[in-house]
Each structure stands twice: as structure tokens, then as C-alpha cells.
Amino acid sequence: MMASNIATAEAGGYPEQQPQNNWWVAKYSSWLASMGAVALGFVGLLAIAFNIITFSLTSAIAGGLQVVAAAIILAVEGSSVVSFLTFAKPVGLFFEGKPLYVKTTVYGALTIIPMLLGPSGMAVMLGFIISAAITALYGMILIGRKGDIEDMRAAAEAQPKI
């Protein structure tokens, strides 16, 4: 297995990362991220509307960045959930062949960038929480599922007692 990953990496490709399909996080991650992106888009639009009314330019820009982040997440995840999003297929295919940490890093950057302008509104903070949850979802998949009870018990017994 290791030799095939090295050969794939030397050929310019990436080793396959297949999440465990029986784990609910890996199974429903694309759907959950798409629904989170829709919620993030609505919250971003709400932040723009409230902050234009209150003349808070930095919060309106942060809300706009959250709408852009929602569009990017929908372009990446939406094509696998909803088949009629044909415009998003190339973006989804671009991320499909990449290692999972690339997608997690992009989602993390999309979470942090609007907050660099300052958490000045409740809608911006709610959007941050939604975006951070999407990033945490893919972080959980990247780290992987913990072992079953027998493996955990064997690992605990193997450690020396102090």
C-alpha cells in the first residue's frame, strides 16, 4: 500500500483517501456541507442587509465574503448533492482528486477571512459559526474515526503504568 502511494506521488498524483463509508460523518459530509453553505449564504445576505442599514461597511463586506464562501462551498459540494448544478461540476472535479487536507484548508481559510475584518455583528458571528462547523466536519474526516472498543482497550493496556 505504501509503495503504491509513493509511486502515485512520484507520478504527480495524490494517494487515494477513502473515508470509512460506514461512518455517518463521512457518509453525509457533502450533504451537510451543502446545507451549511445554503445557511451561510442566507446569513451572509442578512448581514449585508442589516449592516447597510446601520452603515457598518466592514460588517457588510464581511457578510459579502461569507456569501462568496457559501458560493464556493456550494460549487465544491453541491454538484455531488444536486445533479442540476452543472456549472459547479468542474470545481467539484478539481477538488475530487486532491487530498482531503486541501479541501479542509480551503474551508478553514474561507472561515477565517471574513473574521479578519472584525466580528462586529451577530449575523457575521453566526456565519462564522456555520462556516467553522463545516470546516470542523471535514477536519473530523481528515483525522479519522477513533478505534473500536477492543483496539482502545488494548492500547490502554499496552501503556506503562506510572
JSON list of C-alpha atoms in Angstrom, two decimals:
[
{"chain": "A", "resi": 1, "resn": "MET", "atom": "CA", "xyz": [0.00, 0.00, 0.00]},
{"chain": "A", "resi": 2, "resn": "MET", "atom": "CA", "xyz": [2.79, 2.41, 0.94]},
{"chain": "A", "resi": 3, "resn": "ALA", "atom": "CA", "xyz": [4.71, 1.66, -2.27]},
{"chain": "A", "resi": 4, "resn": "SER", "atom": "CA", "xyz": [1.64, 2.42, -4.39]},
{"chain": "A", "resi": 5, "resn": "ASN", "atom": "CA", "xyz": [1.16, 5.74, -2.58]},
{"chain": "A", "resi": 6, "resn": "ILE", "atom": "CA", "xyz": [4.80, 6.66, -3.19]},
{"chain": "A", "resi": 7, "resn": "ALA", "atom": "CA", "xyz": [4.52, 5.69, -6.85]},
{"chain": "A", "resi": 8, "resn": "THR", "atom": "CA", "xyz": [1.36, 7.77, -7.18]},
{"chain": "A", "resi": 9, "resn": "ALA", "atom": "CA", "xyz": [3.03, 10.76, -5.52]},
{"chain": "A", "resi": 10, "resn": "GLU", "atom": "CA", "xyz": [6.11, 10.44, -7.74]},
{"chain": "A", "resi": 11, "resn": "ALA", "atom": "CA", "xyz": [3.89, 10.32, -10.82]},
{"chain": "A", "resi": 12, "resn": "GLY", "atom": "CA", "xyz": [2.46, 13.70, -9.84]},
{"chain": "A", "resi": 13, "resn": "GLY", "atom": "CA", "xyz": [-0.80, 12.37, -8.44]},
{"chain": "A", "resi": 14, "resn": "TYR", "atom": "CA", "xyz": [-2.16, 12.15, -4.95]},
{"chain": "A", "resi": 15, "resn": "PRO", "atom": "CA", "xyz": [-2.68, 9.00, -2.93]},
{"chain": "A", "resi": 16, "resn": "GLU", "atom": "CA", "xyz": [-6.28, 7.94, -2.57]},
{"chain": "A", "resi": 17, "resn": "GLN", "atom": "CA", "xyz": [-8.01, 8.98, 0.61]},
{"chain": "A", "resi": 18, "resn": "GLN", "atom": "CA", "xyz": [-11.12, 6.94, 1.07]},
{"chain": "A", "resi": 19, "resn": "PRO", "atom": "CA", "xyz": [-13.05, 7.79, 4.23]},
{"chain": "A", "resi": 20, "resn": "GLN", "atom": "CA", "xyz": [-14.74, 4.95, 6.04]},
{"chain": "A", "resi": 21, "resn": "ASN", "atom": "CA", "xyz": [-18.12, 4.68, 4.35]},
{"chain": "A", "resi": 22, "resn": "ASN", "atom": "CA", "xyz": [-19.86, 3.23, 7.40]},
{"chain": "A", "resi": 23, "resn": "TRP", "atom": "CA", "xyz": [-19.17, 6.37, 9.45]},
{"chain": "A", "resi": 24, "resn": "TRP", "atom": "CA", "xyz": [-22.06, 8.82, 9.36]},
{"chain": "A", "resi": 25, "resn": "VAL", "atom": "CA", "xyz": [-19.74, 11.86, 9.18]},
{"chain": "A", "resi": 26, "resn": "ALA", "atom": "CA", "xyz": [-18.06, 10.64, 6.00]},
{"chain": "A", "resi": 27, "resn": "LYS", "atom": "CA", "xyz": [-21.32, 9.40, 4.53]},
{"chain": "A", "resi": 28, "resn": "TYR", "atom": "CA", "xyz": [-23.29, 12.64, 4.89]},
{"chain": "A", "resi": 29, "resn": "SER", "atom": "CA", "xyz": [-20.47, 15.21, 4.82]},
{"chain": "A", "resi": 30, "resn": "SER", "atom": "CA", "xyz": [-21.24, 16.53, 1.35]},
{"chain": "A", "resi": 31, "resn": "TRP", "atom": "CA", "xyz": [-24.94, 16.93, 2.12]},
{"chain": "A", "resi": 32, "resn": "LEU", "atom": "CA", "xyz": [-24.24, 18.59, 5.49]},
{"chain": "A", "resi": 33, "resn": "ALA", "atom": "CA", "xyz": [-21.70, 20.96, 3.93]},
{"chain": "A", "resi": 34, "resn": "SER", "atom": "CA", "xyz": [-24.15, 21.91, 1.18]},
{"chain": "A", "resi": 35, "resn": "MET", "atom": "CA", "xyz": [-26.93, 22.65, 3.67]},
{"chain": "A", "resi": 36, "resn": "GLY", "atom": "CA", "xyz": [-24.47, 24.61, 5.79]},
{"chain": "A", "resi": 37, "resn": "ALA", "atom": "CA", "xyz": [-23.42, 26.60, 2.73]},
{"chain": "A", "resi": 38, "resn": "VAL", "atom": "CA", "xyz": [-27.05, 27.49, 1.99]},
{"chain": "A", "resi": 39, "resn": "ALA", "atom": "CA", "xyz": [-27.48, 28.64, 5.60]},
{"chain": "A", "resi": 40, "resn": "LEU", "atom": "CA", "xyz": [-24.20, 30.56, 5.38]},
{"chain": "A", "resi": 41, "resn": "GLY", "atom": "CA", "xyz": [-25.41, 32.31, 2.23]},
{"chain": "A", "resi": 42, "resn": "PHE", "atom": "CA", "xyz": [-28.66, 33.38, 3.87]},
{"chain": "A", "resi": 43, "resn": "VAL", "atom": "CA", "xyz": [-26.84, 34.60, 6.99]},
{"chain": "A", "resi": 44, "resn": "GLY", "atom": "CA", "xyz": [-24.35, 36.49, 4.81]},
{"chain": "A", "resi": 45, "resn": "LEU", "atom": "CA", "xyz": [-27.18, 38.19, 2.92]},
{"chain": "A", "resi": 46, "resn": "LEU", "atom": "CA", "xyz": [-28.82, 39.04, 6.24]},
{"chain": "A", "resi": 47, "resn": "ALA", "atom": "CA", "xyz": [-25.54, 40.52, 7.48]},
{"chain": "A", "resi": 48, "resn": "ILE", "atom": "CA", "xyz": [-25.25, 42.63, 4.33]},
{"chain": "A", "resi": 49, "resn": "ALA", "atom": "CA", "xyz": [-28.82, 43.92, 4.68]},
{"chain": "A", "resi": 50, "resn": "PHE", "atom": "CA", "xyz": [-28.52, 44.79, 8.38]},
{"chain": "A", "resi": 51, "resn": "ASN", "atom": "CA", "xyz": [-25.12, 46.39, 8.03]},
{"chain": "A", "resi": 52, "resn": "ILE", "atom": "CA", "xyz": [-26.08, 48.52, 5.05]},
{"chain": "A", "resi": 53, "resn": "ILE", "atom": "CA", "xyz": [-29.00, 49.84, 7.10]},
{"chain": "A", "resi": 54, "resn": "THR", "atom": "CA", "xyz": [-26.71, 50.59, 10.07]},
{"chain": "A", "resi": 55, "resn": "PHE", "atom": "CA", "xyz": [-23.90, 51.98, 7.86]},
{"chain": "A", "resi": 56, "resn": "SER", "atom": "CA", "xyz": [-21.31, 49.45, 9.02]},
{"chain": "A", "resi": 57, "resn": "LEU", "atom": "CA", "xyz": [-19.14, 48.96, 5.96]},
{"chain": "A", "resi": 58, "resn": "THR", "atom": "CA", "xyz": [-16.71, 46.40, 7.39]},
{"chain": "A", "resi": 59, "resn": "SER", "atom": "CA", "xyz": [-19.53, 44.14, 8.56]},
{"chain": "A", "resi": 60, "resn": "ALA", "atom": "CA", "xyz": [-21.26, 44.44, 5.18]},
{"chain": "A", "resi": 61, "resn": "ILE", "atom": "CA", "xyz": [-18.01, 43.43, 3.46]},
{"chain": "A", "resi": 62, "resn": "ALA", "atom": "CA", "xyz": [-17.64, 40.50, 5.90]},
{"chain": "A", "resi": 63, "resn": "GLY", "atom": "CA", "xyz": [-21.20, 39.42, 5.04]},
{"chain": "A", "resi": 64, "resn": "GLY", "atom": "CA", "xyz": [-20.35, 39.65, 1.35]},
{"chain": "A", "resi": 65, "resn": "LEU", "atom": "CA", "xyz": [-17.28, 37.49, 1.90]},
{"chain": "A", "resi": 66, "resn": "GLN", "atom": "CA", "xyz": [-19.47, 34.95, 3.66]},
{"chain": "A", "resi": 67, "resn": "VAL", "atom": "CA", "xyz": [-21.80, 34.88, 0.66]},
{"chain": "A", "resi": 68, "resn": "VAL", "atom": "CA", "xyz": [-18.77, 34.27, -1.58]},
{"chain": "A", "resi": 69, "resn": "ALA", "atom": "CA", "xyz": [-17.61, 31.49, 0.78]},
{"chain": "A", "resi": 70, "resn": "ALA", "atom": "CA", "xyz": [-21.07, 29.92, 0.59]},
{"chain": "A", "resi": 71, "resn": "ALA", "atom": "CA", "xyz": [-20.95, 30.04, -3.21]},
{"chain": "A", "resi": 72, "resn": "ILE", "atom": "CA", "xyz": [-17.53, 28.36, -3.25]},
{"chain": "A", "resi": 73, "resn": "ILE", "atom": "CA", "xyz": [-18.63, 25.63, -0.82]},
{"chain": "A", "resi": 74, "resn": "LEU", "atom": "CA", "xyz": [-21.78, 25.02, -2.88]},
{"chain": "A", "resi": 75, "resn": "ALA", "atom": "CA", "xyz": [-19.70, 24.84, -6.06]},
{"chain": "A", "resi": 76, "resn": "VAL", "atom": "CA", "xyz": [-17.42, 22.23, -4.48]},
{"chain": "A", "resi": 77, "resn": "GLU", "atom": "CA", "xyz": [-20.03, 20.16, -2.63]},
{"chain": "A", "resi": 78, "resn": "GLY", "atom": "CA", "xyz": [-23.26, 20.94, -4.45]},
{"chain": "A", "resi": 79, "resn": "SER", "atom": "CA", "xyz": [-22.52, 19.02, -7.62]},
{"chain": "A", "resi": 80, "resn": "SER", "atom": "CA", "xyz": [-22.41, 15.76, -5.68]},
{"chain": "A", "resi": 81, "resn": "VAL", "atom": "CA", "xyz": [-25.67, 16.51, -3.85]},
{"chain": "A", "resi": 82, "resn": "VAL", "atom": "CA", "xyz": [-27.80, 18.19, -6.51]},
{"chain": "A", "resi": 83, "resn": "SER", "atom": "CA", "xyz": [-27.33, 16.96, -10.05]},
{"chain": "A", "resi": 84, "resn": "PHE", "atom": "CA", "xyz": [-28.71, 20.06, -11.79]},
{"chain": "A", "resi": 85, "resn": "LEU", "atom": "CA", "xyz": [-25.80, 22.24, -10.62]},
{"chain": "A", "resi": 86, "resn": "THR", "atom": "CA", "xyz": [-23.88, 21.55, -13.83]},
{"chain": "A", "resi": 87, "resn": "PHE", "atom": "CA", "xyz": [-21.92, 24.81, -13.62]},
{"chain": "A", "resi": 88, "resn": "ALA", "atom": "CA", "xyz": [-20.30, 23.51, -10.42]},
{"chain": "A", "resi": 89, "resn": "LYS", "atom": "CA", "xyz": [-19.07, 20.21, -11.90]},
{"chain": "A", "resi": 90, "resn": "PRO", "atom": "CA", "xyz": [-15.58, 21.49, -12.91]},
{"chain": "A", "resi": 91, "resn": "VAL", "atom": "CA", "xyz": [-14.95, 22.95, -9.45]},
{"chain": "A", "resi": 92, "resn": "GLY", "atom": "CA", "xyz": [-16.11, 19.74, -7.78]},
{"chain": "A", "resi": 93, "resn": "LEU", "atom": "CA", "xyz": [-13.93, 17.65, -10.08]},
{"chain": "A", "resi": 94, "resn": "PHE", "atom": "CA", "xyz": [-10.94, 19.89, -9.30]},
{"chain": "A", "resi": 95, "resn": "PHE", "atom": "CA", "xyz": [-11.22, 19.14, -5.59]},
{"chain": "A", "resi": 96, "resn": "GLU", "atom": "CA", "xyz": [-12.18, 15.49, -6.08]},
{"chain": "A", "resi": 97, "resn": "GLY", "atom": "CA", "xyz": [-8.69, 14.33, -6.96]},
{"chain": "A", "resi": 98, "resn": "LYS", "atom": "CA", "xyz": [-6.96, 16.33, -4.24]},
{"chain": "A", "resi": 99, "resn": "PRO", "atom": "CA", "xyz": [-6.13, 15.10, -0.73]},
{"chain": "A", "resi": 100, "resn": "LEU", "atom": "CA", "xyz": [-8.72, 15.86, 1.91]},
{"chain": "A", "resi": 101, "resn": "TYR", "atom": "CA", "xyz": [-6.47, 18.30, 3.74]},
{"chain": "A", "resi": 102, "resn": "VAL", "atom": "CA", "xyz": [-6.59, 20.67, 0.74]},
{"chain": "A", "resi": 103, "resn": "LYS", "atom": "CA", "xyz": [-10.38, 20.96, 0.99]},
{"chain": "A", "resi": 104, "resn": "THR", "atom": "CA", "xyz": [-10.18, 21.34, 4.77]},
{"chain": "A", "resi": 105, "resn": "THR", "atom": "CA", "xyz": [-7.58, 24.10, 4.44]},
{"chain": "A", "resi": 106, "resn": "VAL", "atom": "CA", "xyz": [-9.63, 25.97, 1.85]},
{"chain": "A", "resi": 107, "resn": "TYR", "atom": "CA", "xyz": [-12.73, 25.78, 4.05]},
{"chain": "A", "resi": 108, "resn": "GLY", "atom": "CA", "xyz": [-10.69, 26.96, 7.03]},
{"chain": "A", "resi": 109, "resn": "ALA", "atom": "CA", "xyz": [-9.40, 29.95, 5.06]},
{"chain": "A", "resi": 110, "resn": "LEU", "atom": "CA", "xyz": [-12.95, 30.76, 3.93]},
{"chain": "A", "resi": 111, "resn": "THR", "atom": "CA", "xyz": [-13.93, 30.73, 7.61]},
{"chain": "A", "resi": 112, "resn": "ILE", "atom": "CA", "xyz": [-11.14, 33.00, 8.84]},
{"chain": "A", "resi": 113, "resn": "ILE", "atom": "CA", "xyz": [-11.01, 35.63, 6.07]},
{"chain": "A", "resi": 114, "resn": "PRO", "atom": "CA", "xyz": [-14.35, 37.37, 6.89]},
{"chain": "A", "resi": 115, "resn": "MET", "atom": "CA", "xyz": [-13.40, 37.45, 10.58]},
{"chain": "A", "resi": 116, "resn": "LEU", "atom": "CA", "xyz": [-10.23, 39.40, 9.81]},
{"chain": "A", "resi": 117, "resn": "LEU", "atom": "CA", "xyz": [-12.46, 42.43, 9.29]},
{"chain": "A", "resi": 118, "resn": "GLY", "atom": "CA", "xyz": [-13.70, 42.10, 12.84]},
{"chain": "A", "resi": 119, "resn": "PRO", "atom": "CA", "xyz": [-16.65, 40.29, 14.40]},
{"chain": "A", "resi": 120, "resn": "SER", "atom": "CA", "xyz": [-18.89, 43.32, 14.53]},
{"chain": "A", "resi": 121, "resn": "GLY", "atom": "CA", "xyz": [-22.34, 41.85, 14.06]},
{"chain": "A", "resi": 122, "resn": "MET", "atom": "CA", "xyz": [-24.42, 38.95, 15.28]},
{"chain": "A", "resi": 123, "resn": "ALA", "atom": "CA", "xyz": [-25.11, 37.74, 11.72]},
{"chain": "A", "resi": 124, "resn": "VAL", "atom": "CA", "xyz": [-21.38, 37.75, 10.92]},
{"chain": "A", "resi": 125, "resn": "MET", "atom": "CA", "xyz": [-20.70, 35.74, 14.08]},
{"chain": "A", "resi": 126, "resn": "LEU", "atom": "CA", "xyz": [-23.46, 33.25, 13.20]},
{"chain": "A", "resi": 127, "resn": "GLY", "atom": "CA", "xyz": [-21.96, 32.89, 9.73]},
{"chain": "A", "resi": 128, "resn": "PHE", "atom": "CA", "xyz": [-18.56, 32.27, 11.31]},
{"chain": "A", "resi": 129, "resn": "ILE", "atom": "CA", "xyz": [-20.04, 29.51, 13.48]},
{"chain": "A", "resi": 130, "resn": "ILE", "atom": "CA", "xyz": [-21.70, 27.85, 10.47]},
{"chain": "A", "resi": 131, "resn": "SER", "atom": "CA", "xyz": [-18.52, 28.05, 8.41]},
{"chain": "A", "resi": 132, "resn": "ALA", "atom": "CA", "xyz": [-16.41, 26.77, 11.31]},
{"chain": "A", "resi": 133, "resn": "ALA", "atom": "CA", "xyz": [-18.80, 23.81, 11.68]},
{"chain": "A", "resi": 134, "resn": "ILE", "atom": "CA", "xyz": [-18.30, 22.91, 8.01]},
{"chain": "A", "resi": 135, "resn": "THR", "atom": "CA", "xyz": [-14.52, 23.13, 8.49]},
{"chain": "A", "resi": 136, "resn": "ALA", "atom": "CA", "xyz": [-14.73, 21.03, 11.66]},
{"chain": "A", "resi": 137, "resn": "LEU", "atom": "CA", "xyz": [-16.77, 18.42, 9.79]},
{"chain": "A", "resi": 138, "resn": "TYR", "atom": "CA", "xyz": [-14.02, 17.95, 7.22]},
{"chain": "A", "resi": 139, "resn": "GLY", "atom": "CA", "xyz": [-11.39, 18.15, 9.97]},
{"chain": "A", "resi": 140, "resn": "MET", "atom": "CA", "xyz": [-13.10, 15.20, 11.66]},
{"chain": "A", "resi": 141, "resn": "ILE", "atom": "CA", "xyz": [-13.00, 13.23, 8.42]},
{"chain": "A", "resi": 142, "resn": "LEU", "atom": "CA", "xyz": [-9.34, 14.15, 7.94]},
{"chain": "A", "resi": 143, "resn": "ILE", "atom": "CA", "xyz": [-8.40, 12.94, 11.43]},
{"chain": "A", "resi": 144, "resn": "GLY", "atom": "CA", "xyz": [-10.47, 9.81, 11.03]},
{"chain": "A", "resi": 145, "resn": "ARG", "atom": "CA", "xyz": [-12.68, 7.68, 13.16]},
{"chain": "A", "resi": 146, "resn": "LYS", "atom": "CA", "xyz": [-11.43, 6.51, 16.50]},
{"chain": "A", "resi": 147, "resn": "GLY", "atom": "CA", "xyz": [-10.82, 2.82, 17.00]},
{"chain": "A", "resi": 148, "resn": "ASP", "atom": "CA", "xyz": [-13.38, 0.36, 18.25]},
{"chain": "A", "resi": 149, "resn": "ILE", "atom": "CA", "xyz": [-13.59, -0.56, 21.93]},
{"chain": "A", "resi": 150, "resn": "GLU", "atom": "CA", "xyz": [-11.25, -3.55, 21.69]},
{"chain": "A", "resi": 151, "resn": "ASP", "atom": "CA", "xyz": [-8.49, -1.52, 19.99]},
{"chain": "A", "resi": 152, "resn": "MET", "atom": "CA", "xyz": [-8.84, 1.31, 22.53]},
{"chain": "A", "resi": 153, "resn": "ARG", "atom": "CA", "xyz": [-8.70, -1.15, 25.45]},
{"chain": "A", "resi": 154, "resn": "ALA", "atom": "CA", "xyz": [-5.62, -2.88, 24.01]},
{"chain": "A", "resi": 155, "resn": "ALA", "atom": "CA", "xyz": [-3.88, 0.47, 23.51]},
{"chain": "A", "resi": 156, "resn": "ALA", "atom": "CA", "xyz": [-4.64, 1.49, 27.09]},
{"chain": "A", "resi": 157, "resn": "GLU", "atom": "CA", "xyz": [-3.32, -1.79, 28.50]},
{"chain": "A", "resi": 158, "resn": "ALA", "atom": "CA", "xyz": [-0.11, -1.55, 26.46]},
{"chain": "A", "resi": 159, "resn": "GLN", "atom": "CA", "xyz": [0.90, 1.76, 28.07]},
{"chain": "A", "resi": 160, "resn": "PRO", "atom": "CA", "xyz": [3.16, 1.53, 31.13]},
{"chain": "A", "resi": 161, "resn": "LYS", "atom": "CA", "xyz": [1.62, 2.46, 34.46]},
{"chain": "A", "resi": 162, "resn": "ILE", "atom": "CA", "xyz": [3.37, 5.23, 36.32]}
]
